[in-house]
Amino acid sequence: MLNTFSILSLIIAIPFLGMLFTLFAKEAGDNGTRNVFSVAVFAVIANIVMILRIFMLMEVYKPGLQLVETYNWMQNPNIDIVFGVDVLSLMLLLAIHIAFIIGFIGVRNNLEHQKSLMVWSLMFLSMITGFFVAADIFSFYIFFEAMLLPLFMLLGMFGDVKRQEYINRFLLYNMLGAVIFFVATVLLFNYQHGMLELQQLNNMKLNSRLEYFIWAAIFISLLSRIPVWPFHYWIASVNSSIRNPMIFLISMILPLTGIYGFVRFLPKTLPSILGNYILILQIIGVVTMLFIALIGLINKDRQYKIFSYITVYYIMYMLGILTRNEVILLNIAFSFFSYLIIVASMEVFSHYIAKEQNQQGVLDDGLLCAYPKLSIIYSFMTLSAVGLPLSSLFLNNFLILSDLLAVNIKMGIIMLLSLVIVSSALLKELFRLRDAEKCALTASGQNDISRGIFSFMLFICFVLLMSFIKPLWFVIGA
């Protein structure tokens, strides 16, 4: 039986060890490239098995962090590194790892700099895993900033962004956010006169001046990673230009760290000083949602339509978290599980569609008619994305929207309108790709997705469907 004392450290270490094996592996010829790819896939699958094992060791409906591990880092000052998980963090980790497997499918035939892509991707996975199991402010901050290194390297090497200034400002925002977060972390440490676990933040009382500065610093640093005004412009400029599905996936996951930060740092009872700022943030959020949704509907670029869908949902989840409703937080965790898998699948197969269009030299109108296997998967993911009862998005988004409508009906209506608009944009794109009248003008369809990938994606569709029936269906006794 596994030693539960070290199991959380192990899921951080496995992708990192996979990165080291990949780094020192020989990449001579096709065999070397396949070996690099196989090591990366094996590391992610091994971590999925470990995460499922952690689910079995937990009491999934028990509040608070479980399987806590504590490591003494320094004696003077006394700093401990603490790891712990709950259902929210584990659901997010499981979804991210499944999304990584789907992302690897999208780059499996990418022979250019395959080793570098796998190395930095696994490093990012290791850092974000540490971020989601971090249970104290220092380890939380360390992983919050550490994941920026592989992201910066991936964007610089594979981002394909036309204007370098977009990358520079995108990275500048994230670096400034990390610096501001560091200042807030130091102030919290000094105020506490020692270590501070994230669970203690929920009941922490600060004096007014210090409280004002700390919460402002935390808000700015977390918002710098979320595509909400004014940060949405540079995030959109970078993400909508990325043509490598794996890099897009990693860039798309980054705002999740800001959303998760709000979960861990916001107290159960918000200080009165934050009331007006929360209202302003809610107004900015719904306006950004509507603005991005309308642009996604008008923009003909399929990549931007997917980005607008991602943006609208991230902001909706952020607004749901700001309600501080424990039931809604659990609904958001279940909804995020499907959301991350769906957007990863849509991006990978959207990239495949664009690649086939370019190779065949045809328009993509009606293209899916020539690719029946691809058509089934892409159609399922699109219909799941728009909220049909094919995944946990359906029920949990309904509950989240119901709560937000009850809190502020005007805000809820704008949010609902934004969701309808981005869903219409995705459906419009699907109907165009499946246009029966233009099937004769499409490619031959000889390069339809392989039977192995089709079978794997059917399994992913089954996982999504089961998440609608019961979110924790894979946990015995849940």
JSON list of N, CA, C and O in Angstrom, two decimals, residues 300-302 305 353 357 363-369 426-436 438 442:
[
{"chain": "A", "resi": 300, "resn": "LYS", "atom": "N", "xyz": [-14.39, 35.82, -37.80]},
{"chain": "A", "resi": 300, "resn": "LYS", "atom": "CA", "xyz": [-14.47, 34.62, -38.62]},
{"chain": "A", "resi": 300, "resn": "LYS", "atom": "C", "xyz": [-13.41, 33.58, -38.25]},
{"chain": "A", "resi": 300, "resn": "LYS", "atom": "O", "xyz": [-13.49, 32.43, -38.69]},
{"chain": "A", "resi": 301, "resn": "ASP", "atom": "N", "xyz": [-12.43, 33.98, -37.47]},
{"chain": "A", "resi": 301, "resn": "ASP", "atom": "CA", "xyz": [-11.35, 33.08, -37.08]},
{"chain": "A", "resi": 301, "resn": "ASP", "atom": "C", "xyz": [-11.85, 32.09, -36.03]},
{"chain": "A", "resi": 301, "resn": "ASP", "atom": "O", "xyz": [-12.32, 32.48, -34.96]},
{"chain": "A", "resi": 302, "resn": "ARG", "atom": "N", "xyz": [-11.78, 30.80, -36.34]},
{"chain": "A", "resi": 302, "resn": "ARG", "atom": "CA", "xyz": [-12.26, 29.78, -35.41]},
{"chain": "A", "resi": 302, "resn": "ARG", "atom": "C", "xyz": [-11.47, 29.78, -34.10]},
{"chain": "A", "resi": 302, "resn": "ARG", "atom": "O", "xyz": [-12.03, 29.52, -33.03]},
{"chain": "A", "resi": 305, "resn": "LYS", "atom": "N", "xyz": [-12.96, 32.31, -31.86]},
{"chain": "A", "resi": 305, "resn": "LYS", "atom": "CA", "xyz": [-14.25, 31.86, -31.32]},
{"chain": "A", "resi": 305, "resn": "LYS", "atom": "C", "xyz": [-14.04, 30.96, -30.10]},
{"chain": "A", "resi": 305, "resn": "LYS", "atom": "O", "xyz": [-14.75, 31.07, -29.10]},
{"chain": "A", "resi": 353, "resn": "ILE", "atom": "N", "xyz": [-8.35, 20.30, -38.26]},
{"chain": "A", "resi": 353, "resn": "ILE", "atom": "CA", "xyz": [-9.18, 20.74, -39.38]},
{"chain": "A", "resi": 353, "resn": "ILE", "atom": "C", "xyz": [-8.44, 21.78, -40.22]},
{"chain": "A", "resi": 353, "resn": "ILE", "atom": "O", "xyz": [-8.43, 21.71, -41.46]},
{"chain": "A", "resi": 357, "resn": "GLN", "atom": "N", "xyz": [-7.23, 21.45, -44.12]},
{"chain": "A", "resi": 357, "resn": "GLN", "atom": "CA", "xyz": [-7.67, 22.45, -45.09]},
{"chain": "A", "resi": 357, "resn": "GLN", "atom": "C", "xyz": [-6.47, 22.98, -45.88]},
{"chain": "A", "resi": 357, "resn": "GLN", "atom": "O", "xyz": [-6.53, 23.10, -47.11]},
{"chain": "A", "resi": 363, "resn": "LEU", "atom": "N", "xyz": [-11.59, 24.93, -49.11]},
{"chain": "A", "resi": 363, "resn": "LEU", "atom": "CA", "xyz": [-12.26, 25.68, -48.07]},
{"chain": "A", "resi": 363, "resn": "LEU", "atom": "C", "xyz": [-12.69, 24.72, -46.98]},
{"chain": "A", "resi": 363, "resn": "LEU", "atom": "O", "xyz": [-12.89, 23.52, -47.22]},
{"chain": "A", "resi": 364, "resn": "ASP", "atom": "N", "xyz": [-12.87, 25.24, -45.75]},
{"chain": "A", "resi": 364, "resn": "ASP", "atom": "CA", "xyz": [-13.30, 24.34, -44.67]},
{"chain": "A", "resi": 364, "resn": "ASP", "atom": "C", "xyz": [-14.81, 24.25, -44.55]},
{"chain": "A", "resi": 364, "resn": "ASP", "atom": "O", "xyz": [-15.33, 23.54, -43.70]},
{"chain": "A", "resi": 365, "resn": "ASP", "atom": "N", "xyz": [-15.55, 24.95, -45.41]},
{"chain": "A", "resi": 365, "resn": "ASP", "atom": "CA", "xyz": [-17.01, 24.82, -45.43]},
{"chain": "A", "resi": 365, "resn": "ASP", "atom": "C", "xyz": [-17.37, 23.38, -45.82]},
{"chain": "A", "resi": 365, "resn": "ASP", "atom": "O", "xyz": [-17.00, 22.92, -46.91]},
{"chain": "A", "resi": 366, "resn": "GLY", "atom": "N", "xyz": [-18.10, 22.69, -44.97]},
{"chain": "A", "resi": 366, "resn": "GLY", "atom": "CA", "xyz": [-18.49, 21.32, -45.25]},
{"chain": "A", "resi": 366, "resn": "GLY", "atom": "C", "xyz": [-17.38, 20.31, -45.13]},
{"chain": "A", "resi": 366, "resn": "GLY", "atom": "O", "xyz": [-17.53, 19.14, -45.49]},
{"chain": "A", "resi": 367, "resn": "LEU", "atom": "N", "xyz": [-16.23, 20.70, -44.57]},
{"chain": "A", "resi": 367, "resn": "LEU", "atom": "CA", "xyz": [-15.05, 19.82, -44.51]},
{"chain": "A", "resi": 367, "resn": "LEU", "atom": "C", "xyz": [-15.30, 18.56, -43.69]},
{"chain": "A", "resi": 367, "resn": "LEU", "atom": "O", "xyz": [-14.82, 17.48, -44.03]},
{"chain": "A", "resi": 368, "resn": "LEU", "atom": "N", "xyz": [-16.08, 18.69, -42.62]},
{"chain": "A", "resi": 368, "resn": "LEU", "atom": "CA", "xyz": [-16.29, 17.54, -41.73]},
{"chain": "A", "resi": 368, "resn": "LEU", "atom": "C", "xyz": [-17.06, 16.42, -42.41]},
{"chain": "A", "resi": 368, "resn": "LEU", "atom": "O", "xyz": [-17.01, 15.27, -41.94]},
{"chain": "A", "resi": 369, "resn": "CYS", "atom": "N", "xyz": [-17.77, 16.71, -43.49]},
{"chain": "A", "resi": 369, "resn": "CYS", "atom": "CA", "xyz": [-18.49, 15.65, -44.20]},
{"chain": "A", "resi": 369, "resn": "CYS", "atom": "C", "xyz": [-17.55, 14.58, -44.73]},
{"chain": "A", "resi": 369, "resn": "CYS", "atom": "O", "xyz": [-17.94, 13.42, -44.87]},
{"chain": "A", "resi": 426, "resn": "LEU", "atom": "N", "xyz": [-20.18, 29.07, -31.63]},
{"chain": "A", "resi": 426, "resn": "LEU", "atom": "CA", "xyz": [-19.65, 27.72, -31.80]},
{"chain": "A", "resi": 426, "resn": "LEU", "atom": "C", "xyz": [-20.58, 26.86, -32.67]},
{"chain": "A", "resi": 426, "resn": "LEU", "atom": "O", "xyz": [-20.12, 26.10, -33.53]},
{"chain": "A", "resi": 427, "resn": "LEU", "atom": "N", "xyz": [-21.88, 27.00, -32.45]},
{"chain": "A", "resi": 427, "resn": "LEU", "atom": "CA", "xyz": [-22.84, 26.22, -33.24]},
{"chain": "A", "resi": 427, "resn": "LEU", "atom": "C", "xyz": [-22.82, 26.66, -34.71]},
{"chain": "A", "resi": 427, "resn": "LEU", "atom": "O", "xyz": [-22.90, 25.83, -35.62]},
{"chain": "A", "resi": 428, "resn": "LYS", "atom": "N", "xyz": [-22.72, 27.96, -34.92]},
{"chain": "A", "resi": 428, "resn": "LYS", "atom": "CA", "xyz": [-22.64, 28.48, -36.29]},
{"chain": "A", "resi": 428, "resn": "LYS", "atom": "C", "xyz": [-21.43, 27.92, -37.00]},
{"chain": "A", "resi": 428, "resn": "LYS", "atom": "O", "xyz": [-21.49, 27.53, -38.19]},
{"chain": "A", "resi": 429, "resn": "GLU", "atom": "N", "xyz": [-20.30, 27.84, -36.29]},
{"chain": "A", "resi": 429, "resn": "GLU", "atom": "CA", "xyz": [-19.08, 27.29, -36.87]},
{"chain": "A", "resi": 429, "resn": "GLU", "atom": "C", "xyz": [-19.25, 25.80, -37.16]},
{"chain": "A", "resi": 429, "resn": "GLU", "atom": "O", "xyz": [-18.79, 25.30, -38.20]},
{"chain": "A", "resi": 430, "resn": "LEU", "atom": "N", "xyz": [-19.89, 25.06, -36.26]},
{"chain": "A", "resi": 430, "resn": "LEU", "atom": "CA", "xyz": [-20.12, 23.63, -36.47]},
{"chain": "A", "resi": 430, "resn": "LEU", "atom": "C", "xyz": [-21.01, 23.40, -37.68]},
{"chain": "A", "resi": 430, "resn": "LEU", "atom": "O", "xyz": [-20.72, 22.52, -38.52]},
{"chain": "A", "resi": 431, "resn": "PHE", "atom": "N", "xyz": [-22.09, 24.17, -37.83]},
{"chain": "A", "resi": 431, "resn": "PHE", "atom": "CA", "xyz": [-22.99, 24.01, -38.96]},
{"chain": "A", "resi": 431, "resn": "PHE", "atom": "C", "xyz": [-22.26, 24.31, -40.27]},
{"chain": "A", "resi": 431, "resn": "PHE", "atom": "O", "xyz": [-22.51, 23.66, -41.29]},
{"chain": "A", "resi": 432, "resn": "ARG", "atom": "N", "xyz": [-21.37, 25.28, -40.26]},
{"chain": "A", "resi": 432, "resn": "ARG", "atom": "CA", "xyz": [-20.61, 25.62, -41.46]},
{"chain": "A", "resi": 432, "resn": "ARG", "atom": "C", "xyz": [-19.66, 24.49, -41.84]},
{"chain": "A", "resi": 432, "resn": "ARG", "atom": "O", "xyz": [-19.51, 24.14, -43.01]},
{"chain": "A", "resi": 433, "resn": "LEU", "atom": "N", "xyz": [-19.02, 23.89, -40.82]},
{"chain": "A", "resi": 433, "resn": "LEU", "atom": "CA", "xyz": [-18.10, 22.78, -41.09]},
{"chain": "A", "resi": 433, "resn": "LEU", "atom": "C", "xyz": [-18.82, 21.53, -41.55]},
{"chain": "A", "resi": 433, "resn": "LEU", "atom": "O", "xyz": [-18.22, 20.67, -42.20]},
{"chain": "A", "resi": 434, "resn": "ARG", "atom": "N", "xyz": [-20.10, 21.42, -41.21]},
{"chain": "A", "resi": 434, "resn": "ARG", "atom": "CA", "xyz": [-20.89, 20.25, -41.59]},
{"chain": "A", "resi": 434, "resn": "ARG", "atom": "C", "xyz": [-21.90, 20.57, -42.69]},
{"chain": "A", "resi": 434, "resn": "ARG", "atom": "O", "xyz": [-22.85, 19.81, -42.90]},
{"chain": "A", "resi": 435, "resn": "ASP", "atom": "N", "xyz": [-21.69, 21.66, -43.39]},
{"chain": "A", "resi": 435, "resn": "ASP", "atom": "CA", "xyz": [-22.62, 22.11, -44.43]},
{"chain": "A", "resi": 435, "resn": "ASP", "atom": "C", "xyz": [-22.73, 21.04, -45.53]},
{"chain": "A", "resi": 435, "resn": "ASP", "atom": "O", "xyz": [-21.80, 20.84, -46.32]},
{"chain": "A", "resi": 436, "resn": "ALA", "atom": "N", "xyz": [-23.87, 20.35, -45.58]},
{"chain": "A", "resi": 436, "resn": "ALA", "atom": "CA", "xyz": [-24.05, 19.24, -46.53]},
{"chain": "A", "resi": 436, "resn": "ALA", "atom": "C", "xyz": [-24.00, 19.69, -47.98]},
{"chain": "A", "resi": 436, "resn": "ALA", "atom": "O", "xyz": [-23.57, 18.95, -48.86]},
{"chain": "A", "resi": 438, "resn": "LYS", "atom": "N", "xyz": [-22.06, 21.73, -49.34]},
{"chain": "A", "resi": 438, "resn": "LYS", "atom": "CA", "xyz": [-20.70, 21.99, -49.80]},
{"chain": "A", "resi": 438, "resn": "LYS", "atom": "C", "xyz": [-19.77, 20.79, -49.60]},
{"chain": "A", "resi": 438, "resn": "LYS", "atom": "O", "xyz": [-18.55, 20.92, -49.73]},
{"chain": "A", "resi": 442, "resn": "THR", "atom": "N", "xyz": [-15.18, 19.53, -50.60]},
{"chain": "A", "resi": 442, "resn": "THR", "atom": "CA", "xyz": [-14.22, 19.31, -49.52]},
{"chain": "A", "resi": 442, "resn": "THR", "atom": "C", "xyz": [-13.13, 18.34, -49.93]},
{"chain": "A", "resi": 442, "resn": "THR", "atom": "O", "xyz": [-13.11, 17.79, -51.02]}
]
